[in-house]
Structures are given as C-alpha cells and as structure tokens.
Tab-separated table of C-alpha atoms in Angstrom:
chain	number	residue	atom	x	y	z
A	1	MET	CA	58.078	134.772	177.610
A	2	THR	CA	54.446	135.262	178.676
A	3	LEU	CA	51.634	135.956	176.205
A	4	PRO	CA	48.761	137.749	177.973
A	5	ASN	CA	46.039	136.297	175.734
A	6	ASP	CA	47.081	132.770	176.653
A	7	LYS	CA	47.214	133.154	180.442
A	8	HIS	CA	43.816	131.572	181.052
A	9	TYR	CA	44.672	128.441	179.050
A	10	ARG	CA	46.185	125.392	180.726
A	11	LEU	CA	48.018	124.693	177.483
A	12	ALA	CA	48.381	126.540	174.191
A	13	LEU	CA	50.166	125.566	170.988
A	14	ARG	CA	51.066	128.267	168.499
A	15	GLY	CA	52.266	127.450	164.979
A	16	VAL	CA	53.645	124.022	165.887
A	17	VAL	CA	55.353	122.226	162.993
A	18	LYS	CA	56.779	118.693	162.943
A	19	ARG	CA	58.438	117.147	159.900
A	20	PHE	CA	59.819	113.695	159.255
A	21	GLY	CA	62.072	114.204	156.263
A	22	THR	CA	59.868	115.742	153.571
A	23	PHE	CA	56.650	114.608	155.292
A	24	CYS	CA	54.900	117.273	157.394
A	25	ALA	CA	52.977	115.544	160.194
A	26	ASN	CA	51.955	118.801	161.915
A	27	ASP	CA	51.611	121.949	159.844
A	28	ALA	CA	51.399	125.258	161.802
A	29	VAL	CA	49.043	123.823	164.424
A	30	ASP	CA	47.252	126.137	166.877
A	31	VAL	CA	45.352	124.622	169.820
A	32	SER	CA	44.144	126.255	173.047
A	33	VAL	CA	43.087	124.054	175.990
A	34	ALA	CA	41.097	125.721	178.768
A	35	GLU	CA	41.831	124.952	182.420
A	36	GLY	CA	39.541	122.274	183.874
A	37	SER	CA	38.023	121.282	180.532
A	38	VAL	CA	37.833	118.221	178.300
A	39	HIS	CA	39.268	119.229	174.938
A	40	ALA	CA	38.835	116.695	172.139
A	41	ILE	CA	41.283	116.456	169.236
A	42	LEU	CA	39.348	114.777	166.439
A	43	GLY	CA	40.714	113.469	163.163
A	44	GLU	CA	41.169	110.519	160.844
A	45	ASN	CA	43.785	107.868	161.500
A	46	GLY	CA	47.006	109.555	160.396
A	47	ALA	CA	45.730	113.148	160.739
A	48	GLY	CA	48.636	114.074	163.024
A	49	LYS	CA	46.870	113.844	166.388
A	50	SER	CA	49.271	111.422	168.084
A	51	THR	CA	52.327	113.249	166.713
A	52	LEU	CA	51.043	116.473	168.244
A	53	MET	CA	50.485	114.821	171.597
A	54	ASN	CA	53.955	113.291	171.525
A	55	ILE	CA	55.303	116.826	171.120
A	56	ILE	CA	53.327	118.039	174.136
A	57	TYR	CA	54.610	115.094	176.169
A	58	GLY	CA	58.230	115.675	175.155
A	59	LEU	CA	58.701	112.541	173.070
A	60	TYR	CA	59.175	114.626	169.916
A	61	GLN	CA	60.638	118.097	169.552
A	62	PRO	CA	58.844	120.554	167.232
A	63	ASP	CA	60.663	121.959	164.231
A	64	ALA	CA	58.893	125.287	164.700
A	65	GLY	CA	56.278	126.930	166.898
A	66	THR	CA	55.698	127.579	170.580
A	67	ILE	CA	54.238	125.616	173.501
A	68	LEU	CA	52.801	127.639	176.387
A	69	VAL	CA	51.895	126.189	179.780
A	70	ARG	CA	49.585	128.533	181.707
A	71	GLY	CA	50.717	131.348	179.453
A	72	ARG	CA	54.421	130.804	179.864
A	73	GLU	CA	56.601	129.463	177.073
A	74	ALA	CA	57.885	125.956	177.781
A	75	GLY	CA	60.265	123.909	175.679
A	76	ILE	CA	59.291	120.390	176.768
A	77	ALA	CA	62.480	118.370	176.379
A	78	SER	CA	61.310	114.963	177.675
A	79	PRO	CA	58.425	113.114	179.342
A	80	ARG	CA	60.094	113.735	182.707
A	81	HIS	CA	60.029	117.460	181.952
A	82	ALA	CA	56.375	117.227	180.889
A	83	LEU	CA	55.482	115.541	184.190
A	84	ALA	CA	57.311	118.294	186.070
A	85	LEU	CA	54.901	120.695	184.322
A	86	GLY	CA	51.944	118.541	185.387
A	87	ILE	CA	51.412	116.953	181.948
A	88	GLY	CA	50.920	113.184	181.678
A	89	MET	CA	49.988	110.891	178.803
A	90	VAL	CA	48.215	107.539	178.605
A	91	HIS	CA	49.190	105.868	175.335
A	92	GLN	CA	46.991	103.501	173.319
A	93	HIS	CA	49.347	100.674	174.265
A	94	PHE	CA	50.121	100.841	177.946
A	95	LYS	CA	53.630	101.288	179.314
A	96	GLN	CA	53.495	98.608	181.999
A	97	VAL	CA	55.565	95.728	183.309
A	98	ASP	CA	53.037	92.892	183.232
A	99	THR	CA	54.701	90.756	185.891
A	100	MET	CA	54.833	93.624	188.400
A	101	THR	CA	52.004	94.458	190.783
A	102	VAL	CA	49.802	97.524	190.577
A	103	VAL	CA	51.748	99.376	193.275
A	104	GLU	CA	55.102	98.471	191.696
A	105	ASN	CA	53.965	99.755	188.282
A	106	ILE	CA	52.737	103.003	189.796
A	107	VAL	CA	55.847	103.818	191.846
A	108	ILE	CA	58.439	102.567	189.357
A	109	GLY	CA	60.660	105.441	188.306
A	110	LEU	CA	59.904	107.617	191.316
A	111	PRO	CA	62.983	109.104	192.986
A	112	GLY	CA	64.454	106.480	195.303
A	113	SER	CA	61.980	103.873	194.034
A	114	GLY	CA	64.395	101.093	194.949
A	115	PHE	CA	63.926	101.876	198.630
A	116	LEU	CA	60.312	103.031	198.848
A	117	ASP	CA	57.922	102.311	201.699
A	118	LEU	CA	55.485	100.240	199.623
A	119	GLN	CA	53.026	99.949	202.506
A	120	ARG	CA	52.569	103.721	202.587
A	121	HIS	CA	52.218	103.825	198.801
A	122	ARG	CA	49.646	101.007	198.843
A	123	ALA	CA	47.439	102.991	201.197
A	124	ARG	CA	47.707	106.154	199.128
A	125	ILE	CA	46.924	104.296	195.875
A	126	VAL	CA	43.795	102.724	197.376
A	127	GLU	CA	42.748	106.146	198.665
A	128	LEU	CA	43.339	107.826	195.292
A	129	ALA	CA	41.362	105.125	193.468
A	130	ALA	CA	38.482	105.559	195.932
A	131	GLU	CA	38.464	109.312	195.237
A	132	LEU	CA	37.937	108.446	191.562
A	133	GLY	CA	35.124	106.005	192.332
A	134	PHE	CA	36.674	102.551	191.971
A	135	GLU	CA	38.475	99.898	193.996
A	136	ILE	CA	41.800	98.310	193.138
A	137	ASP	CA	44.045	95.693	194.709
A	138	PRO	CA	47.520	97.267	194.797
A	139	ASP	CA	49.171	93.841	195.120
A	140	GLU	CA	47.552	92.310	192.016
A	141	PRO	CA	49.920	91.663	189.059
A	142	VAL	CA	48.733	93.881	186.223
A	143	TRP	CA	48.599	91.008	183.715
A	144	ARG	CA	45.682	89.585	185.689
A	145	LEU	CA	43.647	92.785	185.402
A	146	PRO	CA	41.082	93.412	182.646
A	147	VAL	CA	42.127	96.002	180.105
A	148	GLY	CA	39.868	98.669	181.579
A	149	MET	CA	41.539	98.334	184.969
A	150	GLN	CA	45.015	98.329	183.397
A	151	GLN	CA	44.078	101.668	181.853
A	152	ARG	CA	43.108	103.005	185.275
A	153	VAL	CA	46.496	101.935	186.594
A	154	GLU	CA	48.083	104.133	183.906
A	155	ILE	CA	45.916	107.069	184.983
A	156	LEU	CA	46.727	106.465	188.660
A	157	LYS	CA	50.431	106.418	187.789
A	158	LEU	CA	50.140	109.932	186.341
A	159	LEU	CA	47.972	111.316	189.121
A	160	TYR	CA	50.429	109.869	191.639
A	161	ARG	CA	53.043	112.094	190.023
A	162	ASN	CA	50.746	115.122	190.435
A	163	ALA	CA	49.810	115.409	186.771
A	164	ASP	CA	46.746	117.626	186.353
A	165	LEU	CA	46.643	117.678	182.544
A	166	LEU	CA	46.048	114.190	181.149
A	167	ILE	CA	46.471	113.339	177.472
A	168	LEU	CA	44.414	110.243	176.605
A	169	ASP	CA	45.311	108.825	173.181
A	170	GLU	CA	42.403	106.821	171.675
A	171	PRO	CA	41.459	105.583	175.170
A	172	THR	CA	38.413	103.518	174.192
A	173	SER	CA	40.100	101.680	171.296
A	174	VAL	CA	41.315	99.002	173.737
A	175	LEU	CA	38.098	98.771	175.765
A	176	THR	CA	35.169	96.410	175.420
A	177	PRO	CA	31.719	98.045	175.087
A	178	SER	CA	30.940	97.257	178.736
A	179	GLU	CA	34.084	99.084	179.879
A	180	VAL	CA	33.380	102.336	178.026
A	181	GLY	CA	30.616	103.568	180.370
A	182	PRO	CA	32.700	103.243	183.565
A	183	PHE	CA	35.614	104.909	181.773
A	184	PHE	CA	33.476	107.935	180.883
A	185	ALA	CA	32.320	108.137	184.497
A	186	LEU	CA	35.987	108.246	185.529
A	187	LEU	CA	36.653	111.096	183.084
A	188	ARG	CA	33.786	113.091	184.572
A	189	ARG	CA	35.225	112.665	188.070
A	190	LEU	CA	38.635	113.779	186.858
A	191	LYS	CA	37.117	116.911	185.351
A	192	GLU	CA	35.054	117.601	188.474
A	193	SER	CA	38.248	117.396	190.537
A	194	GLY	CA	39.754	120.227	188.458
A	195	ARG	CA	41.926	118.215	186.088
A	196	THR	CA	42.255	119.119	182.412
A	197	ILE	CA	41.887	116.381	179.807
A	198	ILE	CA	42.941	116.228	176.162
A	199	LEU	CA	40.967	113.440	174.514
A	200	ILE	CA	42.433	112.111	171.249
A	201	THR	CA	39.818	110.181	169.307
A	202	HIS	CA	37.995	109.707	166.025
A	203	LYS	CA	34.640	108.710	167.546
A	204	PHE	CA	31.897	111.308	167.280
A	205	ASP	CA	29.711	109.938	170.080
A	206	GLU	CA	32.594	110.170	172.549
A	207	VAL	CA	33.455	113.697	171.469
A	208	LEU	CA	29.884	114.952	171.657
A	209	SER	CA	29.126	113.364	175.025
A	210	MET	CA	32.380	114.062	176.866
A	211	SER	CA	34.072	117.222	175.578
A	212	ASP	CA	33.681	120.960	176.116
A	213	ASP	CA	35.698	122.008	173.052
A	214	ILE	CA	36.744	120.278	169.827
A	215	THR	CA	39.681	120.780	167.501
A	216	VAL	CA	39.418	118.942	164.170
A	217	MET	CA	42.616	117.974	162.317
A	218	ARG	CA	43.042	116.759	158.755
A	219	THR	CA	46.335	115.886	157.030
A	220	GLY	CA	48.363	117.527	159.771
A	221	LYS	CA	46.461	120.820	159.889
A	222	VAL	CA	43.781	122.258	162.159
A	223	VAL	CA	40.658	122.766	160.036
A	224	ALA	CA	38.282	123.909	162.791
A	225	THR	CA	37.981	124.605	166.521
A	226	MET	CA	34.570	124.990	168.164
A	227	ARG	CA	32.481	124.592	171.276
A	228	THR	CA	30.984	121.098	171.415
A	229	ALA	CA	27.504	122.506	172.004
A	230	ASP	CA	27.673	124.302	168.651
A	231	THR	CA	28.228	121.284	166.376
A	232	ASP	CA	26.911	117.816	165.533
A	233	ALA	CA	28.144	114.513	164.133
A	234	ARG	CA	27.329	115.398	160.521
A	235	GLU	CA	29.434	118.560	160.582
A	236	LEU	CA	32.276	116.807	162.405
A	237	ALA	CA	32.324	114.012	159.814
A	238	ARG	CA	32.527	116.508	156.959
A	239	LEU	CA	35.306	118.473	158.650
A	240	MET	CA	37.268	115.354	159.535
A	241	VAL	CA	37.361	113.702	156.106
A	242	GLY	CA	36.745	116.720	153.872
A	243	ARG	CA	33.563	115.361	152.307
A	244	ASP	CA	30.117	114.078	153.235
A	245	ILE	CA	30.017	110.543	154.628
A	246	THR	CA	26.854	108.566	154.002
A	247	SER	CA	25.632	106.373	156.851
A	248	GLU	CA	24.286	103.661	154.543
A	249	LEU	CA	26.260	101.581	152.077
A	250	THR	CA	24.781	100.811	148.683
A	251	LYS	CA	25.087	97.133	147.865
A	252	SER	CA	23.388	94.712	145.527
A	253	PRO	CA	21.556	91.620	146.812
A	254	ALA	CA	23.785	88.629	147.534
A	255	ASN	CA	23.935	85.835	144.991
A	256	PRO	CA	25.515	83.007	147.015
A	257	GLY	CA	27.010	79.981	145.323
A	258	ARG	CA	28.476	76.785	146.710
A	259	THR	CA	29.776	76.456	150.259
A	260	MET	CA	33.434	77.531	150.445
A	261	LEU	CA	34.054	77.525	154.207
A	262	ARG	CA	32.517	74.732	156.265
A	263	ILE	CA	33.143	74.406	160.001
A	264	SER	CA	31.749	71.293	161.654
A	265	ASP	CA	31.492	70.623	165.401
A	266	LEU	CA	34.684	72.621	166.042
A	267	THR	CA	36.312	72.637	169.475
A	268	VAL	CA	39.225	74.913	170.386
A	269	MET	CA	40.690	75.058	173.868
A	270	GLY	CA	41.268	78.373	175.566
A	271	GLU	CA	42.887	79.388	178.825
A	272	ARG	CA	42.907	77.117	181.867
A	273	GLY	CA	41.994	74.090	179.753
A	274	LEU	CA	38.433	75.223	179.030
A	275	ALA	CA	36.784	75.046	175.607
A	276	ALA	CA	36.695	78.554	174.094
A	277	VAL	CA	34.995	77.161	170.964
A	278	ASP	CA	32.638	74.349	171.910
A	279	GLY	CA	31.103	72.272	169.104
A	280	LEU	CA	30.602	75.213	166.735
A	281	SER	CA	29.300	74.722	163.198
A	282	LEU	CA	28.730	77.242	160.401
A	283	GLU	CA	28.998	77.617	156.621
A	284	VAL	CA	29.927	80.521	154.356
A	285	ARG	CA	29.107	80.441	150.646
A	286	GLN	CA	30.566	82.051	147.571
A	287	GLY	CA	29.517	85.659	147.106
A	288	GLU	CA	28.169	86.280	150.590
A	289	ILE	CA	29.278	87.900	153.840
A	290	LEU	CA	28.351	85.998	156.974
A	291	GLY	CA	28.513	88.291	159.993
A	292	LEU	CA	29.376	86.676	163.318
A	293	ALA	CA	28.131	88.773	166.237
A	294	GLY	CA	28.788	88.241	169.904
A	295	VAL	CA	29.914	89.789	173.152
A	296	ASP	CA	33.710	89.924	173.218
A	297	GLY	CA	35.280	86.872	174.849
A	298	ASN	CA	32.812	84.241	173.649
A	299	GLY	CA	35.253	82.363	171.426
A	300	GLN	CA	35.510	84.698	168.421
A	301	LYS	CA	39.248	85.227	168.759
A	302	GLU	CA	39.984	81.495	169.102
A	303	LEU	CA	37.686	80.649	166.193
A	304	ALA	CA	39.410	83.120	163.873
A	305	GLU	CA	42.868	81.932	164.909
A	306	ALA	CA	41.887	78.283	164.372
A	307	ILE	CA	40.718	79.091	160.843
A	308	GLY	CA	43.854	81.130	160.231
A	309	GLY	CA	46.071	78.210	161.266
A	310	VAL	CA	47.725	79.865	164.267
A	311	CYS	CA	45.747	77.945	166.885
A	312	ALA	CA	45.352	74.159	167.245
A	313	ILE	CA	41.919	72.555	167.168
A	314	ALA	CA	40.874	69.926	169.696
A	315	GLY	CA	38.011	68.467	167.701
A	316	GLY	CA	35.816	68.855	164.638
A	317	SER	CA	36.928	70.070	161.221
A	318	ILE	CA	37.463	73.140	159.052
A	319	GLU	CA	37.199	72.798	155.270
A	320	ILE	CA	37.828	75.175	152.389
A	321	ASP	CA	36.019	74.116	149.224
A	322	GLY	CA	35.897	70.557	150.532
A	323	THR	CA	39.569	70.330	151.582
A	324	ASP	CA	40.281	69.640	155.256
A	325	MET	CA	42.607	72.384	156.485
A	326	ARG	CA	44.405	70.239	159.063
A	327	GLY	CA	48.012	69.843	158.035
A	328	PHE	CA	48.086	73.202	156.256
A	329	GLY	CA	49.971	75.976	158.047
A	330	PRO	CA	49.124	79.695	157.752
A	331	ALA	CA	51.248	80.198	154.608
A	332	ALA	CA	49.840	77.121	152.880
A	333	ARG	CA	46.293	78.193	153.703
A	334	LYS	CA	46.965	81.493	151.957
A	335	ASN	CA	48.961	80.245	148.983
A	336	ARG	CA	47.487	76.782	148.325
A	337	LEU	CA	43.955	76.985	149.720
A	338	ARG	CA	43.528	80.635	148.720
A	339	MET	CA	42.415	81.950	152.092
A	340	GLY	CA	42.987	85.467	153.426
A	341	PHE	CA	43.113	86.140	157.169
A	342	VAL	CA	42.858	89.486	158.962
A	343	PRO	CA	43.450	88.803	162.692
A	344	GLU	CA	41.836	90.669	165.568
A	345	ASP	CA	45.169	91.810	167.011
A	346	ARG	CA	46.758	93.492	164.020
A	347	GLN	CA	49.873	94.558	165.926
A	348	ARG	CA	50.775	91.209	167.484
A	349	MET	CA	49.568	88.820	164.792
A	350	GLY	CA	49.094	90.767	161.581
A	351	LEU	CA	52.256	92.837	161.309
A	352	ASP	CA	55.976	92.917	161.984
A	353	LEU	CA	55.968	96.333	163.634
A	354	ASP	CA	59.704	96.951	163.338
A	355	SER	CA	59.804	96.144	159.630
A	356	SER	CA	58.977	98.528	156.817
A	357	VAL	CA	55.694	99.076	155.042
A	358	ALA	CA	57.197	97.391	151.978
A	359	LEU	CA	58.168	94.184	153.815
A	360	ASN	CA	54.839	93.985	155.630
A	361	MET	CA	53.057	94.114	152.285
A	362	VAL	CA	54.722	90.787	151.366
A	363	LEU	CA	54.951	89.312	154.857
A	364	ARG	CA	53.154	86.108	153.817
A	365	SER	CA	54.502	85.841	150.266
A	366	PHE	CA	58.107	87.083	150.272
A	367	ARG	CA	59.365	83.564	149.453
A	368	SER	CA	57.311	83.480	146.251
A	369	ARG	CA	57.946	84.991	142.845
A	370	PRO	CA	58.401	87.779	141.935
A	371	PHE	CA	59.473	88.776	145.435
A	372	SER	CA	62.098	86.041	145.705
A	373	ARG	CA	64.542	84.630	143.143
A	374	ALA	CA	66.778	81.647	143.855
A	375	GLY	CA	66.330	82.224	147.569
A	376	TRP	CA	67.202	85.942	147.402
A	377	MET	CA	64.651	88.669	148.047
A	378	ASN	CA	63.901	90.875	145.048
A	379	PHE	CA	63.673	94.275	146.743
A	380	ALA	CA	62.927	96.122	143.502
A	381	ALA	CA	59.792	94.000	143.012
A	382	ILE	CA	58.859	94.303	146.694
A	383	ASP	CA	59.172	98.088	146.632
A	384	SER	CA	57.222	98.438	143.395
A	385	HIS	CA	54.473	96.196	144.772
A	386	ALA	CA	54.304	98.170	148.030
A	387	LYS	CA	54.035	101.523	146.264
A	388	ASP	CA	51.216	100.212	144.086
A	389	LEU	CA	49.234	98.792	147.022
A	390	ALA	CA	49.817	101.880	149.171
A	391	ARG	CA	48.402	104.052	146.391
A	392	ARG	CA	45.364	101.874	145.728
A	393	TYR	CA	44.544	101.301	149.401
A	394	ASP	CA	45.270	104.898	150.425
A	395	VAL	CA	47.927	104.026	153.013
A	396	ARG	CA	49.114	107.342	154.447
A	397	MET	CA	52.781	107.227	155.351
A	398	ARG	CA	56.080	109.010	154.945
A	399	GLY	CA	57.257	106.309	152.533
A	400	ILE	CA	57.410	102.552	152.063
A	401	ALA	CA	60.625	102.376	154.129
A	402	GLN	CA	58.813	103.691	157.218
A	403	ALA	CA	58.459	101.251	160.134
A	404	VAL	CA	54.873	100.044	160.445
A	405	ARG	CA	54.782	100.721	164.197
A	406	ASP	CA	54.912	104.460	163.396
A	407	LEU	CA	51.687	104.350	161.355
A	408	SER	CA	48.204	104.995	162.699
A	409	GLY	CA	45.950	102.027	163.442
A	410	GLY	CA	43.827	102.682	160.379
A	411	ASN	CA	46.809	102.649	158.057
A	412	GLN	CA	48.152	99.485	159.700
A	413	GLN	CA	44.780	97.848	159.020
A	414	LYS	CA	44.872	98.945	155.379
A	415	ILE	CA	48.264	97.258	154.951
A	416	ILE	CA	46.882	93.938	156.226
A	417	LEU	CA	43.780	94.202	154.045
A	418	ALA	CA	45.857	95.053	150.986
A	419	ARG	CA	48.198	92.126	151.586
A	420	GLU	CA	45.433	89.583	152.216
A	421	ILE	CA	43.094	90.722	149.438
A	422	GLU	CA	45.559	91.411	146.639
A	423	ASP	CA	45.781	87.733	145.622
A	424	GLU	CA	41.964	87.544	145.368
A	425	PRO	CA	41.319	84.789	147.939
A	426	ASP	CA	38.379	82.422	147.642
A	427	VAL	CA	37.736	82.689	151.389
A	428	LEU	CA	38.417	85.717	153.584
A	429	VAL	CA	38.213	85.718	157.390
A	430	VAL	CA	38.250	89.172	158.981
A	431	SER	CA	38.158	89.636	162.758
A	432	GLN	CA	37.207	93.038	164.221
A	433	PRO	CA	38.265	94.813	160.984
A	434	THR	CA	36.895	98.246	161.959
A	435	LYS	CA	37.886	98.314	165.628
A	436	GLY	CA	39.716	101.530	166.421
A	437	LEU	CA	39.197	103.013	162.942
A	438	ASP	CA	37.801	106.423	162.040
A	439	ILE	CA	34.658	106.871	159.983
A	440	GLY	CA	36.530	107.306	156.706
A	441	ALA	CA	38.646	104.188	157.263
A	442	ILE	CA	35.537	102.198	158.254
A	443	GLU	CA	33.837	103.223	155.021
A	444	PHE	CA	36.936	102.168	153.066
A	445	VAL	CA	37.109	98.748	154.768
A	446	GLN	CA	33.416	98.081	154.201
A	447	LYS	CA	33.534	99.017	150.513
A	448	THR	CA	36.662	96.899	150.047
A	449	LEU	CA	34.954	93.847	151.551
A	450	LEU	CA	31.827	94.381	149.469
A	451	ALA	CA	33.976	94.490	146.332
A	452	GLN	CA	35.445	91.105	147.281
A	453	ARG	CA	31.946	89.732	147.831
A	454	GLU	CA	30.922	90.956	144.371
A	455	ARG	CA	33.701	88.965	142.705
A	456	GLY	CA	32.541	85.791	144.531
A	457	CYS	CA	34.676	85.656	147.685
A	458	ALA	CA	33.169	83.941	150.738
A	459	ILE	CA	33.686	86.261	153.727
A	460	LEU	CA	33.367	85.540	157.437
A	461	TYR	CA	33.065	88.927	159.162
A	462	ILE	CA	33.599	88.669	162.938
A	463	SER	CA	32.782	91.805	164.907
A	464	THR	CA	31.482	93.158	168.200
A	465	GLU	CA	30.519	96.411	166.404
A	466	LEU	CA	26.901	95.595	165.543
A	467	GLU	CA	26.162	98.673	163.448
A	468	ASP	CA	29.226	98.089	161.269
A	469	LEU	CA	28.455	94.389	160.945
A	470	LEU	CA	24.855	95.039	159.897
A	471	GLN	CA	26.044	97.414	157.184
A	472	VAL	CA	27.863	94.691	155.267
A	473	ALA	CA	26.499	91.268	156.318
A	474	ASP	CA	24.072	89.238	154.200
A	475	ARG	CA	23.368	86.826	157.048
A	476	VAL	CA	24.152	87.115	160.749
A	477	ALA	CA	25.068	84.295	163.123
A	478	VAL	CA	25.376	84.872	166.863
A	479	ILE	CA	28.071	83.238	168.993
A	480	SER	CA	27.677	82.723	172.734
A	481	LYS	CA	29.880	80.609	174.998
A	482	GLY	CA	31.723	79.212	171.989
A	483	ARG	CA	28.650	78.075	170.077
A	484	VAL	CA	26.430	79.477	167.343
A	485	VAL	CA	23.101	80.114	169.082
A	486	GLY	CA	21.182	81.480	166.126
A	487	ASN	CA	21.180	82.548	162.460
A	488	ILE	CA	19.207	85.517	161.131
A	489	ALA	CA	18.648	86.780	157.609
A	490	ARG	CA	19.972	90.306	157.136
A	491	GLY	CA	16.483	91.779	156.656
A	492	GLU	CA	15.342	90.410	160.014
A	493	ALA	CA	18.453	91.364	161.997
A	494	THR	CA	18.287	94.392	164.286
A	495	SER	CA	20.710	95.585	166.938
A	496	GLN	CA	18.078	94.955	169.611
A	497	ARG	CA	17.335	91.397	168.500
A	498	LEU	CA	21.010	90.543	168.115
A	499	GLY	CA	21.780	92.093	171.490
A	500	LEU	CA	19.193	89.851	173.164
A	501	MET	CA	20.630	86.766	171.468
A	502	MET	CA	24.162	87.762	172.425
A	503	ALA	CA	23.005	88.012	176.035
A	504	GLY	CA	21.366	84.559	175.800
A	505	VAL	CA	17.837	86.001	176.210
A	506	ALA	CA	16.420	85.088	172.789
A	507	GLN	CA	17.102	82.452	170.165
C-alpha cells in the first residue's frame, strides 16, 4: 500500500502501538522523518524512544499501526530486513567483538564473510572513513580504540551495508566531552552526503544544534512535533517532563560537622602498572557535599572503586569515621561502616542486568533480615520492599519482575540510588550520577542527594559534568593526574576557573 501524503518522507510511522503485557510502551505514535534530515526524538528516560526505534529496526514487532518507507508500507521483520531497506541502528552499547579488528567487525555477517578478500575491504573502509573526515586503522583491534572511534566503527559498519537512514540511540551518552564535537562534525557530513538521521536523545543542546525537526515523547505518546527553528530549550523541557523545570536548585547553607571520610596519600595502580591515583588526599565532613571535578581519565574511576572496595590500594589509607577501611569488603563497607556507593559504570558494576528490579533493589543486602531467613530468601519481603522503593523513587517499569537491562538508563540509576540510600548511610560516594540522564532525572538525583546532605550524610560527588556538580556541591576539589590540585569554596567556583584548573593552567 502507498499513501500519497507520505511519499516525500524517508520514514513514516502511523499509529504505532507496542505493549508489554499491560504496559503500553508506545501508544498510537505518529512520526514523519523527511529525506536527508536530522530528526530528533526527545524524551525522558523511559518515554518510549528506544522501544520505538527497536520497532523501526525490526527488533520488536508493533502490536498495531503502520510503518512506511518512502511512502510504501513495510512490515520490518528483523534487523536484516531493516538493513535491506537501508535502515541501520547504532545502539548505546555497541555490538562489537572486542578482540576482532576494525575490518573484521565491519565485514562480519556479510554474505560469504568467511571467504572475503579482506585486503579489498580494508581499502574501501579507509576510503569511506576519509569521505567522512577521519582516519582509521582497519587492522587495529577495536578494544584498543577510544570509545568515540568505536562508535565510528559502528557507523562505518552500517554505511558499508548501504544504510542511508541511521538511527543513533543516545549517541553522546558514551562519549567524553572532547569527543562530542568531532561526533557532531561527523553527523553534519553524513547529512551533507544525503543520509537521513534519527537522533534519540534527551539533551536539549544537541537537539537544538543538530536537528531539523523534533518529536517530543512522554510516557509512550507523542506530545509535540515541530521545526527546530521554532522552539527553544524552555519549551522542550516543559513538553518533555510535563511541567516547568527550574535551572537552579534551592538549598540551605551547609552546616558541616566532623570528618567522616578521610583519604590520606592514596595510591591506586591503573593500567600498564602506572599510578592512576597518585598520593591523593581529601576529606569530606558530615552534612556537606564535596564535588570532585576533573577531565575524565584522571583517576576518578579508580578513586571511587578504591573507596567502594572493588579495587585494591597500593599505598595510603581510607577511613570512615576514623576506621581504616582495609580489610572490609564492599558488603561490609555498606553494612558495617554504613557507606553507600554509586559506581560510574552502573551496568557493569552497579546492577545485575539479567536479574529483576526486585532482586537488584536488595543486591547488597539480600543475605540480611528481613530479606533472608535461615539462609532462605524471603521473596515476599523483597517484593514488598521493591514496590515501595520503586514508588518513592519513581522507577518507571512494567513491574518489579522486569529484567533491569530492559529499563532506561535513568531508571537503572534510580534503582542504584534507592538501594544505596535507603539504609541512610553516613558516607555516600557517587560517581558520574547524572551521566546519560534527562533533565527530569537529573533534577531528581540532585534533590535526592541534597536531602541526604540535610540529614547529615557526608557525600563525595565525582563528576565531569561541571554545571551539575556546581548545582549541588558545597566545596569543589579538582583532580588532575591522580592528585587533588586545588580546593575552592562553592561561592568562588566557576566553570571557567575549574576548567583552567582541570587543564593544569591555574591552581
């Protein structure tokens, strides 16, 4: 079937519905994507954006509605079928074989890929990369590449299969700030070459700078579609969350008490036997939030993991309320020393992705009462606990039995926060807590942390997002090359001054 009004669109969705049991992830969704444009799909974590894209890519089948490709109805049965229609998707978490080279990852799955002329493919891959404005070594194993280049390998893989409509799902959530600019330049070249791009994101600056059209989703429905030139960040924020979002948090002055977390001359080894944390010292007191700012890769990850008990220390000490933490594992640090830990990599270190929401809510306490009795898990107590936390922390899900890997990043983060905060820790270490979150989820995380500060918790807030960090921190320390290179009172801290310190220009 051909619908005349949709002929000029590269892709059109009409009344698309997707249900998971009684939960409606997409509710009568209409989207029209013009040929050769960048069309942004904007929404909160859990708004239904990724589900919709998985339908377009053939990973899910709609329960109702129509998909039209260049005006012609197309039931997309699988990703292979989508690629045959010129539709490719780059997921948030890349589909790569780390030990394989760039060329092997790009050609894997091609017809006859077991007997391909790799030399010919190498030359074509280098040529295609050059057309897009970058160089790549086709014989480099992908695990050695920075994340930004791994992402380009995913894009090359799709272009190599003649995809001309690219779905990019939260593409900057995995990138460092320095990688975002080159990525946007790549998107512009793709558009200039005639490709169509669907950009799934929750970041207003990306939408406003890169897109031609915007569709805003909320709770599975389309609430607005507009030309990018006709809107602004304030309107987008209101449409996305259904209410006005204030840019400034209201918080009372800090009233710090005694030192609860003391780190003295700490050394933690990183890759290749080099010190990732090199003689670092800092203190965090009761009732305050110490923000730790720094360019990614300067020892923040190793510092957080050493405090959390998942990384060995080579020298120095870490104390909670005067107790040396050496000899205490992660569980003992939570249960006996009353420390909460929100790791940077929520998927690899913070969650068991294949387990349910309910089990993840008690991941660090399932051996304790009331969740365990005589060595047996008390599932009634676990389920009741999970439902209560999900309600209070606004975790959006189909139900507590749902696997955590199927939740959005923002809802995964809420589960970790709920689990770590519920026991009211004396010390809380949070690493990159707002990375990849939408504006509503960021506001929720910040208010949650401020509430913990008000009751007297000592919080170490590690982040590369300076604006978010400055919203909540009472003091700011700057880390560079594994050491604290300066401390600034909140009233004297600016993004410009911190940026200079992070770059090693100013103390």
